[in-house]
């Protein structure tokens, strides 16, 4: 008797849902006014973020009605702004996958605008240590999205706080796994031919990449981190936004490690995907303020994809990221992702520079 691969249905639905949402975000980037509004923390959100969240939650609700969902956005601002809401509804009702069979698997279209708002708000779960929890960032790196740089559509499944499935769609990364890591250089990075990658991982089954929008889901190729012996030739990536990660400390760390290449700055979980496929080696995210707590939707997929590709991911204290404490990584501080063979060395220097030892 043959048994299906673990989480194969969850993986298939997550991949299709991310693909469909990326069709919407690309339409927003190319075709329409972005409908950008500023949230209470002064970060931007666009009609692309809301629309992508509605489409993905619709697919999750259809397939896994019992599961909890922790997603970044909420519909409150749309309930008090009918014009914004109807702009999003125009997009959501007119975005579908080409294959009607695949659309059927996702449960088809959202019935009406009011249902769309309710779907967006289903992402309000508190998360936690028990049961099945999906975590969703409909557009990770909204600033990158707006400037035509890197962004990602990110979905992961946690079971009892442990990441089991991670899917990250990166519309602006080159398809070629061996393309060198380049800085987020604005309009040069947009989803022209040859761009758009879907990274996936299932716990214990490895990590893959495939083109985001064309071909069969089964076409994923195994990816792995670059075996690295000499840190002098390593490349490391970090946030574009200086407010998200301390870039002067990372420069000191790189220097102490003997890394000679300048950091590659890119937005979003595209950083995790890029190191997982060996386009880069190390991802450093160093806390800028004691008060900011990283969000689980910003890391769950990337954490699994890097670990399944042969990497180690910890915080600056050396602890694994704990996705079971709620909507944020309240018990962690920063992120250090690197190939297993060099992670301890990198962490040691991080702790030295941060004064943690
Ligand atoms: N003060 C902050 N510190 C760290 N990350 C932040 C902060 N404010 C927003 N973010 C989130 O950081 C992520 C982008 O990180 P990166 O710097 O790696 O591109 C995004 O998820 C962004 O949210 P958003 O999803 O709204 O873009
Ligand atoms: Mg945001
Ligand atoms: Mg994010
Ligand atoms: Mg986001």
PDB file of N, CA, C and O and ligand atoms in Angstrom, residues 49 72-73 137-142 297-298, ligand 4:
ATOM      1  N   UNK A  49      -2.143  43.855  -0.520  1.00  0.00           N
ATOM      2  CA  UNK A  49      -2.044  43.090   0.743  1.00  0.00           C
ATOM      3  C   UNK A  49      -3.429  42.537   1.128  1.00  0.00           C
ATOM      4  O   UNK A  49      -3.584  41.349   1.445  1.00  0.00           O
ATOM      5  N   UNK A  72      -1.534  38.878   8.839  1.00  0.00           N
ATOM      6  CA  UNK A  72      -1.098  40.224   9.208  1.00  0.00           C
ATOM      7  C   UNK A  72      -2.226  41.261   9.194  1.00  0.00           C
ATOM      8  O   UNK A  72      -2.310  42.100  10.094  1.00  0.00           O
ATOM      9  N   UNK A  73      -3.068  41.233   8.157  1.00  0.00           N
ATOM     10  CA  UNK A  73      -3.994  42.356   7.968  1.00  0.00           C
ATOM     11  C   UNK A  73      -5.362  42.110   8.605  1.00  0.00           C
ATOM     12  O   UNK A  73      -5.730  40.987   8.913  1.00  0.00           O
ATOM     13  N   UNK A 137       1.437  36.055   5.588  1.00  0.00           N
ATOM     14  CA  UNK A 137       1.793  37.444   5.280  1.00  0.00           C
ATOM     15  C   UNK A 137       1.478  37.636   3.796  1.00  0.00           C
ATOM     16  O   UNK A 137       2.194  37.130   2.930  1.00  0.00           O
ATOM     17  N   UNK A 138       0.381  38.339   3.481  1.00  0.00           N
ATOM     18  CA  UNK A 138      -0.062  38.394   2.078  1.00  0.00           C
ATOM     19  C   UNK A 138       0.924  39.130   1.188  1.00  0.00           C
ATOM     20  O   UNK A 138       1.119  38.759   0.033  1.00  0.00           O
ATOM     21  N   UNK A 139       1.524  40.196   1.703  1.00  0.00           N
ATOM     22  CA  UNK A 139       2.686  40.809   1.042  1.00  0.00           C
ATOM     23  C   UNK A 139       3.694  41.090   2.143  1.00  0.00           C
ATOM     24  O   UNK A 139       3.453  41.906   3.021  1.00  0.00           O
ATOM     25  N   UNK A 140       4.782  40.344   2.105  1.00  0.00           N
ATOM     26  CA  UNK A 140       5.866  40.586   3.055  1.00  0.00           C
ATOM     27  C   UNK A 140       6.867  41.497   2.355  1.00  0.00           C
ATOM     28  O   UNK A 140       7.308  41.201   1.247  1.00  0.00           O
ATOM     29  N   UNK A 141       7.195  42.612   3.015  1.00  0.00           N
ATOM     30  CA  UNK A 141       8.066  43.586   2.359  1.00  0.00           C
ATOM     31  C   UNK A 141       7.239  44.534   1.507  1.00  0.00           C
ATOM     32  O   UNK A 141       7.537  44.759   0.328  1.00  0.00           O
ATOM     33  N   UNK A 142       6.186  45.089   2.094  1.00  0.00           N
ATOM     34  CA  UNK A 142       5.320  45.995   1.323  1.00  0.00           C
ATOM     35  C   UNK A 142       6.128  47.163   0.752  1.00  0.00           C
ATOM     36  O   UNK A 142       5.858  47.621  -0.358  1.00  0.00           O
ATOM     37  N   UNK A 297       4.364  35.529  11.060  1.00  0.00           N
ATOM     38  CA  UNK A 297       4.175  35.416   9.602  1.00  0.00           C
ATOM     39  C   UNK A 297       5.387  35.919   8.816  1.00  0.00           C
ATOM     40  O   UNK A 297       5.478  35.667   7.628  1.00  0.00           O
ATOM     41  N   UNK A 298       6.283  36.634   9.471  1.00  0.00           N
ATOM     42  CA  UNK A 298       7.478  37.124   8.787  1.00  0.00           C
ATOM     43  C   UNK A 298       8.616  36.106   8.772  1.00  0.00           C
ATOM     44  O   UNK A 298       9.665  36.365   8.170  1.00  0.00           O
TER      45      UNK A 298
HETATM   46 MG1  LIG B   4       2.964  42.137   5.050  1.00  0.00          MG
END
